[in-house]
XYZ file of N, CA, C and O in Angstrom:
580
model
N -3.655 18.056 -15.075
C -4.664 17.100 -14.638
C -4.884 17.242 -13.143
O -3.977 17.597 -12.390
N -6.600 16.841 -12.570
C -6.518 17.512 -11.337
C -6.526 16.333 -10.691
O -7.501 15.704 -11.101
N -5.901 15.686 -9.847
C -5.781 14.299 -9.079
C -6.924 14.264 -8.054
O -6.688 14.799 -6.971
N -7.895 13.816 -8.209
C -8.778 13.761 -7.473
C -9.278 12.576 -6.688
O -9.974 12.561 -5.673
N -8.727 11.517 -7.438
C -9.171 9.740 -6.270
C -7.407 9.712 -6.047
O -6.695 9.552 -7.038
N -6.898 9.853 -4.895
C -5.422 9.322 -4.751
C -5.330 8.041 -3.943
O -5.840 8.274 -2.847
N -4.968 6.990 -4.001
C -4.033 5.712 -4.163
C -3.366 6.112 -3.044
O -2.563 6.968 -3.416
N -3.274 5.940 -1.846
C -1.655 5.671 -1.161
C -1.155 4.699 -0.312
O -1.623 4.508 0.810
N -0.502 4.256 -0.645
C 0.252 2.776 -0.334
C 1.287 2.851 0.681
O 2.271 3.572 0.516
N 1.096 2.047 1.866
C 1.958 2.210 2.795
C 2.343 0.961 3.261
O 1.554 0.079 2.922
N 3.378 0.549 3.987
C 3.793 -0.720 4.696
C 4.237 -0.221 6.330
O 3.778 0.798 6.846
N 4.804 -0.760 6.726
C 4.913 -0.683 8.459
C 6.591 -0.083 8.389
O 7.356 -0.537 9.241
N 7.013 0.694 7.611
C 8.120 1.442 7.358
C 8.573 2.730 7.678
O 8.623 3.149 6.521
N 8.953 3.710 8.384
C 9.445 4.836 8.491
C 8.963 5.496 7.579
O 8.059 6.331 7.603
N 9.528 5.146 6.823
C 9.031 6.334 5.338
C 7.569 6.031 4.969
O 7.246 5.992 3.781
N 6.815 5.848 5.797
C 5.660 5.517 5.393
C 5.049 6.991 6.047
O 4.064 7.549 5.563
N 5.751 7.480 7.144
C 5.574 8.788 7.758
C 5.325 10.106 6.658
O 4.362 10.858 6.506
N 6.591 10.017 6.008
C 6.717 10.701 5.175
C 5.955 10.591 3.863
O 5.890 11.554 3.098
N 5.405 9.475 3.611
C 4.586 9.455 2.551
C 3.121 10.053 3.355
O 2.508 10.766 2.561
N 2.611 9.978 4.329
C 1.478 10.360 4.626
C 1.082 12.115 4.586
O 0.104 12.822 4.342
N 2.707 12.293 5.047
C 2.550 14.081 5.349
C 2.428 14.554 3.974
O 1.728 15.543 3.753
N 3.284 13.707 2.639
C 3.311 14.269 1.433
C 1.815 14.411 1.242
O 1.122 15.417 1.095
N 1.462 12.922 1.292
C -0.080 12.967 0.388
C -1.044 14.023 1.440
O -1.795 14.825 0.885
N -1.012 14.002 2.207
C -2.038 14.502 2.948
C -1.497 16.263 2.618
O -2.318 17.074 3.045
N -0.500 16.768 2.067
C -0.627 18.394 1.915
C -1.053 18.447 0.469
O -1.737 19.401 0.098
N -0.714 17.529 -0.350
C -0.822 17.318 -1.846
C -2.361 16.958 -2.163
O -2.887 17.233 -3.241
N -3.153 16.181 -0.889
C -4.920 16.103 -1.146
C -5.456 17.724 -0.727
O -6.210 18.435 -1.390
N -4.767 18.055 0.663
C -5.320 19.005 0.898
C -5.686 20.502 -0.276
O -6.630 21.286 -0.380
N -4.576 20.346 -0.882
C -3.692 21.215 -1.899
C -5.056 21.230 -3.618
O -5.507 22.187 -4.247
N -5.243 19.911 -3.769
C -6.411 19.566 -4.286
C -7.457 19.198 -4.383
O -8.186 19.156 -5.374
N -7.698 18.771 -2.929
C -9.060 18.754 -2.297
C -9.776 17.189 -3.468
O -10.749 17.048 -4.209
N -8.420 16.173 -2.956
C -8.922 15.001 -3.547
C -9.221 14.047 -1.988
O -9.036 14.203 -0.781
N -9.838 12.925 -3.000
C -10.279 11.885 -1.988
C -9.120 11.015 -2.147
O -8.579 10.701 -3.207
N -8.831 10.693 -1.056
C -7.720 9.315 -0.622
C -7.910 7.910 -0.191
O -8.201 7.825 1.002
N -7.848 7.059 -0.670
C -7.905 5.791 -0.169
C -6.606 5.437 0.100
O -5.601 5.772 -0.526
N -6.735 4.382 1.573
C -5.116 4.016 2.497
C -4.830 2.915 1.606
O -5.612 2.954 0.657
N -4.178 2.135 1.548
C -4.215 0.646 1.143
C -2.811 0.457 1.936
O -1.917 1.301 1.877
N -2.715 -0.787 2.711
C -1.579 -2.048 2.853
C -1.709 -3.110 1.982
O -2.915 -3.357 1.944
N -1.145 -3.828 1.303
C -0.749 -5.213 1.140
C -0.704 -6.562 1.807
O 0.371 -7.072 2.125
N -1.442 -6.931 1.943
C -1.135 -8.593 3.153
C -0.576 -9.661 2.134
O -1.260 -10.521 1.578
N 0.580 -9.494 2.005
C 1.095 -10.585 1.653
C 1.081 -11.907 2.097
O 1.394 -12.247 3.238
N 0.580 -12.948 0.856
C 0.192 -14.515 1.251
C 0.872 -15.039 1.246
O 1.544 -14.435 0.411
N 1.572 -16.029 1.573
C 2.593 -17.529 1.603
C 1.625 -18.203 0.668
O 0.448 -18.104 1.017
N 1.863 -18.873 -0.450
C 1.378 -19.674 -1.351
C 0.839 -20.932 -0.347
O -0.344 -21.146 -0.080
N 1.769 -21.555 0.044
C 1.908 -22.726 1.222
C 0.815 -22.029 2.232
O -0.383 -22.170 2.478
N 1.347 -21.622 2.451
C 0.271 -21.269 4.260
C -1.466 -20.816 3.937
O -2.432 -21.105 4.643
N -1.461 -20.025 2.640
C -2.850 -19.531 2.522
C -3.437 -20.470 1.525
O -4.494 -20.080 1.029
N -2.929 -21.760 1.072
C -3.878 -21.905 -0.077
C -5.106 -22.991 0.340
O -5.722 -23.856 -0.284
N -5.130 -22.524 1.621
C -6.877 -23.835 1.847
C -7.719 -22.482 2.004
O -8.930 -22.438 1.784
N -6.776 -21.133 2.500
C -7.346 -19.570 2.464
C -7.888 -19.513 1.240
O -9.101 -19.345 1.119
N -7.012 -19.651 0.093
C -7.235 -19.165 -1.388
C -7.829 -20.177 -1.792
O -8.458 -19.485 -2.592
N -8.333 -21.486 -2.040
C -9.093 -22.441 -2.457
C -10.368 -22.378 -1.955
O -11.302 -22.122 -2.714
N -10.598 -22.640 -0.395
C -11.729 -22.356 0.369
C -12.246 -21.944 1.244
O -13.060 -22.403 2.045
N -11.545 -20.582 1.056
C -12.037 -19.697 2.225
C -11.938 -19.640 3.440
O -12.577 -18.885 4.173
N -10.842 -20.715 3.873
C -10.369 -21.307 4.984
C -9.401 -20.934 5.863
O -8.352 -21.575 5.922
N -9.623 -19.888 6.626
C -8.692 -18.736 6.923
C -7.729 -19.854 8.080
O -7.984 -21.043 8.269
N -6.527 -19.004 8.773
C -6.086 -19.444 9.560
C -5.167 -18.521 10.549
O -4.670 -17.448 10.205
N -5.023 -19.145 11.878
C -4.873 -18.424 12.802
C -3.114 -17.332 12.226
O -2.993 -16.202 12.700
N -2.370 -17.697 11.578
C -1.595 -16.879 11.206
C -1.703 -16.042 10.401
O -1.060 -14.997 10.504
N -2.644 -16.302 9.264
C -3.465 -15.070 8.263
C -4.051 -14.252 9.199
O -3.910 -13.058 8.935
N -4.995 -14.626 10.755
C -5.595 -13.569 10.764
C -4.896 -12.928 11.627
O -5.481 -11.973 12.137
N -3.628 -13.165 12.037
C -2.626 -12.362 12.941
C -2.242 -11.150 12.170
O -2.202 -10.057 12.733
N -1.943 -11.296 10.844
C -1.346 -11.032 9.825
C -2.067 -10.035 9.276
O -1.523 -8.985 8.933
N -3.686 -10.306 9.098
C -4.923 -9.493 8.756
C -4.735 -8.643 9.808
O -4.450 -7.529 9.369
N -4.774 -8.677 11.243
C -4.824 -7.981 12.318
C -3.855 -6.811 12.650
O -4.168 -5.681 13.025
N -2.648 -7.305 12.441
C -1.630 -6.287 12.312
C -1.535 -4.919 10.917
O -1.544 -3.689 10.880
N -1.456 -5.959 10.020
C -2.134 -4.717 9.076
C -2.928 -3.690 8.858
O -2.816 -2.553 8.400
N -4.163 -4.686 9.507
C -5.680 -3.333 10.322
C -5.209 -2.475 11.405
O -5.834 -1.430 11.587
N -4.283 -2.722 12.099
C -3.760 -1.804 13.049
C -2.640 -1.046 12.947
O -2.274 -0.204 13.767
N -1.891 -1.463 11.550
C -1.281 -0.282 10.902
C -1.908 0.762 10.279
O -1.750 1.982 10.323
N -3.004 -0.309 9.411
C -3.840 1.066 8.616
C -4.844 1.951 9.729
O -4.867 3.121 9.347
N -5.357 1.835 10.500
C -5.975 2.444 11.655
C -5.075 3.658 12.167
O -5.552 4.775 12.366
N -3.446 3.276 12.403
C -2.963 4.086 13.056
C -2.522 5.213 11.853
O -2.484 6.418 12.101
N -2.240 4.722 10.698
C -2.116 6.138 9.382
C -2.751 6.868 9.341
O -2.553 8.078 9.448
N -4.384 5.869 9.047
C -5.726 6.348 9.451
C -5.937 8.022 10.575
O -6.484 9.074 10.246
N -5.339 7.702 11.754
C -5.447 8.535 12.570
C -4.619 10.000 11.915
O -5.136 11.066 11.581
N -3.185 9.596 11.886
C -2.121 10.432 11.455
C -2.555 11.521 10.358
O -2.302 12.724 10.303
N -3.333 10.648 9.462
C -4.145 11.552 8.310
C -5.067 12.735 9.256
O -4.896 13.949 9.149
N -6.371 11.882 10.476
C -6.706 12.910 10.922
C -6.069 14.021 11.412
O -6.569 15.145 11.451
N -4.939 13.711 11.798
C -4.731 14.837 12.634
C -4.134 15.651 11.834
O -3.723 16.553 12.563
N -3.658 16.009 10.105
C -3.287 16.365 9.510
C -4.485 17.175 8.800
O -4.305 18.094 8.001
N -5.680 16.708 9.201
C -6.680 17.396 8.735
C -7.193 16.516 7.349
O -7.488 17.199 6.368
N -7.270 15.514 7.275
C -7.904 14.854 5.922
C -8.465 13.358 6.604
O -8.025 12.582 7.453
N -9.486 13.407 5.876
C -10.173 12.095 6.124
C -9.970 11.089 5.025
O -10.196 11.391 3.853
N -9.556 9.923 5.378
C -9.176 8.516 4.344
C -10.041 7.402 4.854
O -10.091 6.999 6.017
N -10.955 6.805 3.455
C -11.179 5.278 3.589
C -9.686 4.467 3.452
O -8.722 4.953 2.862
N -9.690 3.141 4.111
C -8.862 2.164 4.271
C -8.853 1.044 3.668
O -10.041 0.736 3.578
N -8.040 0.000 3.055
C -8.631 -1.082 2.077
C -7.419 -1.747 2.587
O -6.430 -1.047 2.808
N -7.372 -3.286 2.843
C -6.509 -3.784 3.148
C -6.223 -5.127 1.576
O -7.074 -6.008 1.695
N -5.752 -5.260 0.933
C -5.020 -5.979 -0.154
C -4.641 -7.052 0.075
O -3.632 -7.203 0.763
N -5.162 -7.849 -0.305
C -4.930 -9.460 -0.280
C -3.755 -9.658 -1.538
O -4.028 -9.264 -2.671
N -2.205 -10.410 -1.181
C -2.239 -11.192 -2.454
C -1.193 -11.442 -2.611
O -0.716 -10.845 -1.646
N 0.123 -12.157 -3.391
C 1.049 -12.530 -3.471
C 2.089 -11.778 -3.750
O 3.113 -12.276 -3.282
N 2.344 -10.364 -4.556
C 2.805 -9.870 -5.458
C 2.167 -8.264 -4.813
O 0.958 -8.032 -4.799
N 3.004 -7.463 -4.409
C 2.650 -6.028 -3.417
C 2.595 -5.546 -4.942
O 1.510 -5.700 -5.502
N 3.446 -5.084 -5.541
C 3.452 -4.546 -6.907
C 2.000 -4.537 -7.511
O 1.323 -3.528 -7.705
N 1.704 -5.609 -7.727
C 0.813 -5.747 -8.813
C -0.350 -5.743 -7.813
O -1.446 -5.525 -8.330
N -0.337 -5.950 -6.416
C -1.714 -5.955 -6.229
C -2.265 -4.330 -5.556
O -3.446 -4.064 -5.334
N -1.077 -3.370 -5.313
C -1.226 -1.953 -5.342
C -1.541 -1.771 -6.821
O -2.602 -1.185 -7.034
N -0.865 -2.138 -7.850
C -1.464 -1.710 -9.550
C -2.622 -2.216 -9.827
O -3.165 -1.743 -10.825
N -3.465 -3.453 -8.967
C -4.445 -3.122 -9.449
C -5.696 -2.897 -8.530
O -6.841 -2.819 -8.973
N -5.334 -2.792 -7.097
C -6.125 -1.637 -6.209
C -6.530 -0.365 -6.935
O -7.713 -0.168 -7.215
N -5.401 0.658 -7.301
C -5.470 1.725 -8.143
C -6.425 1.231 -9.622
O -7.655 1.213 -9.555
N -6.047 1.034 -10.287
C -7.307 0.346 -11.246
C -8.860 0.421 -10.518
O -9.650 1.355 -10.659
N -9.063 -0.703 -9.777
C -10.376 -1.451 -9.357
C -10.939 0.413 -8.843
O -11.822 1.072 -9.391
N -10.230 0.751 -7.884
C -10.525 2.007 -7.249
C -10.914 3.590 -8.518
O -11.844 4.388 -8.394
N -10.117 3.579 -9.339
C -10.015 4.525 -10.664
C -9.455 5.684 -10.265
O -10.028 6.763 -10.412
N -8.682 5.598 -9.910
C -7.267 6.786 -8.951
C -6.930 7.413 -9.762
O -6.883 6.789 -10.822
N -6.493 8.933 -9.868
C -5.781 9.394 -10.634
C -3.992 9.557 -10.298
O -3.019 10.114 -10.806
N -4.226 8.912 -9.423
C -2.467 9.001 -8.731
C -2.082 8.026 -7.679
O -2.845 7.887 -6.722
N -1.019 7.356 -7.743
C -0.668 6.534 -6.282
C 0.571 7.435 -6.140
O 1.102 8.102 -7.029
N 1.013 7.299 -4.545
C 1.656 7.681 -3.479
C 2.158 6.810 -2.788
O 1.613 6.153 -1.902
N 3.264 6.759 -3.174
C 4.029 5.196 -2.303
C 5.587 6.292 -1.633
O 5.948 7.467 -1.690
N 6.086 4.973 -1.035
C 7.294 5.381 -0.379
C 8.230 4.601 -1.272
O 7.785 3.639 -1.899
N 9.864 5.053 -1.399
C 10.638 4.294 -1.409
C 11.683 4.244 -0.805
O 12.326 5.286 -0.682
N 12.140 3.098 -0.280
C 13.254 3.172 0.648
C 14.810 3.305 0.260
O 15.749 2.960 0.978
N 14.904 3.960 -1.214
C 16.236 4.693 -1.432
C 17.184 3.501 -1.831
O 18.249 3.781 -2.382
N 16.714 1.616 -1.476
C 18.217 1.136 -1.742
C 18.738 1.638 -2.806
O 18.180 2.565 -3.393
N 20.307 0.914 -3.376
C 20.965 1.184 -4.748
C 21.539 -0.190 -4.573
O 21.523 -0.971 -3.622
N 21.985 -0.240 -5.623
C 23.316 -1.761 -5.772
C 23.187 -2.956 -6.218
O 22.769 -3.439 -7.270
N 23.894 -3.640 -4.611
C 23.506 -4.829 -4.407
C 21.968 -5.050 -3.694
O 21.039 -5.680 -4.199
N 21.968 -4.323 -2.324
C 20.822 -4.638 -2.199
C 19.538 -4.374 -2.896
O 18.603 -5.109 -2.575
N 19.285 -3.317 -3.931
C 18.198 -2.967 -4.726
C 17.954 -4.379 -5.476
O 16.851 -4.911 -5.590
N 19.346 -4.962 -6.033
C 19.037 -6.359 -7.390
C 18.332 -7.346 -6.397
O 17.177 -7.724 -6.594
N 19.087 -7.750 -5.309
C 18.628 -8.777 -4.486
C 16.927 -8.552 -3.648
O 16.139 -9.446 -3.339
N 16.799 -7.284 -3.485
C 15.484 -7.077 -2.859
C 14.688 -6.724 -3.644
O 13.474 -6.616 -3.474
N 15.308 -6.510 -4.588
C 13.993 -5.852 -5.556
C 13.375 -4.163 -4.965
O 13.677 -3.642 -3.892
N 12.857 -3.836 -5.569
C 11.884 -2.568 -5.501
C 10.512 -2.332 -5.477
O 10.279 -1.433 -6.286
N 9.543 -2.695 -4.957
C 8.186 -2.307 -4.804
C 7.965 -0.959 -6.066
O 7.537 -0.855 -7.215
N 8.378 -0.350 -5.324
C 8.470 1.193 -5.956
C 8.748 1.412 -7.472
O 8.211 2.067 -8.366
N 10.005 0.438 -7.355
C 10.446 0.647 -8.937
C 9.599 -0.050 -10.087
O 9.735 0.241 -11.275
N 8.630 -1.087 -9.562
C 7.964 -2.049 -10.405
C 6.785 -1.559 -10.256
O 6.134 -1.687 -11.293
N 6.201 -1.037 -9.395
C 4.401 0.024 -9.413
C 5.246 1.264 -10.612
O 4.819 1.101 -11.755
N 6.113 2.186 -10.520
C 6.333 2.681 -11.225
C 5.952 2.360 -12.950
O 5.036 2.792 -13.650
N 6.957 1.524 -13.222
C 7.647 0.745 -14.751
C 6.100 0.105 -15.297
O 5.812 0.044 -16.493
N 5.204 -0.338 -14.210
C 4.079 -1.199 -14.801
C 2.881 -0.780 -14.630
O 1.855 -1.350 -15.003
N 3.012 0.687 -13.802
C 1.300 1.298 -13.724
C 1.203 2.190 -14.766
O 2.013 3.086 -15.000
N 0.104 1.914 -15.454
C -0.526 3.750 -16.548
C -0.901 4.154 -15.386
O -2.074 3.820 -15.549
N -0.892 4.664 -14.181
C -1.666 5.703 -13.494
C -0.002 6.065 -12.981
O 0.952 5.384 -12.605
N -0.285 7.642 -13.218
C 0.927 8.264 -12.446
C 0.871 8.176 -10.904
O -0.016 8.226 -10.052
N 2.710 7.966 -10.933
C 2.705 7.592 -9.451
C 4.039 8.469 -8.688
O 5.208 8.575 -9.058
N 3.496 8.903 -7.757
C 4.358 9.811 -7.109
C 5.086 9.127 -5.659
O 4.547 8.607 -4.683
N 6.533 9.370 -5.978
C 7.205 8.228 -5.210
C 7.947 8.644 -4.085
O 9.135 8.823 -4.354
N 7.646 8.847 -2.968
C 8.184 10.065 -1.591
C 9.599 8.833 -0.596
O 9.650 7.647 -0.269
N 10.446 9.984 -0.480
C 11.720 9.148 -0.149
C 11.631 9.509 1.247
O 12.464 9.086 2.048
């Protein structure tokens, strides 16, 4: 199958480095289109006059802001790797599910995430991003350590 819309999902993480260099030799390699995506994770509490009526607030848009200036700076990193990426920033409670259904809405043939390797204790207690886009997406997903 030839991966041609790729998905790649990043957070403000180290290995987010390494997920960019992957995807960006792996688009080049297939001469697919890439969309960036972050996650802005909401506080139920803090965003819901956001999520009821549209009622933003000065810590959402700190929050919006920093994110845009993560994805801007990947953004760049891609250029200079030689590939051009649109950017989408993700509203929503749940990173998992709202990268699974970015990929959906978008019609990706692949996401590209990072994972940060825990095991153990800390994997049960933190959970996995990675491991749950995995277990719950039909779109194959390629997972860079």
């Amino acid at each position: 199958m030839a991966y041609q819309k790729i998905l790649v999902a990043i957070d403000d993480s180290e290995i987010s480095a390494n997920v960019i260099q992957q995807a960006a030799q792996l688009a080049k390699a297939l001469n697919s289109q890439i969309t960036l995506v972050q996650v802005m994770t909401l506080d139920p509490y803090l965003a819901d006059a956001y999520l009821r009526m549209g009622q933003s607030n000065e810590l959402i848009e700190r929050v919006r802001s920093y994110v845009q200036e993560n994805l801007t700076k990947a953004q760049k990193q891609f250029e200079e790797l030689g590939q051009t990426v649109a950017t989408q920033v993700v509203e929503g409670f749940s990173v998992h599910e709202e990268i699974i259904k970015a990929a959906q809405n978008l019609e990706v043939d692949l996401i590209i995430m990072g994972s940060h390797g825990r095991t153990g204790f800390k994997k049960f207690i933190l959970g996995s991003v990675a491991q749950k886009v995995l277990g719950e997406s039909h779109i194959p997903v390629l997972i860079v350590r």
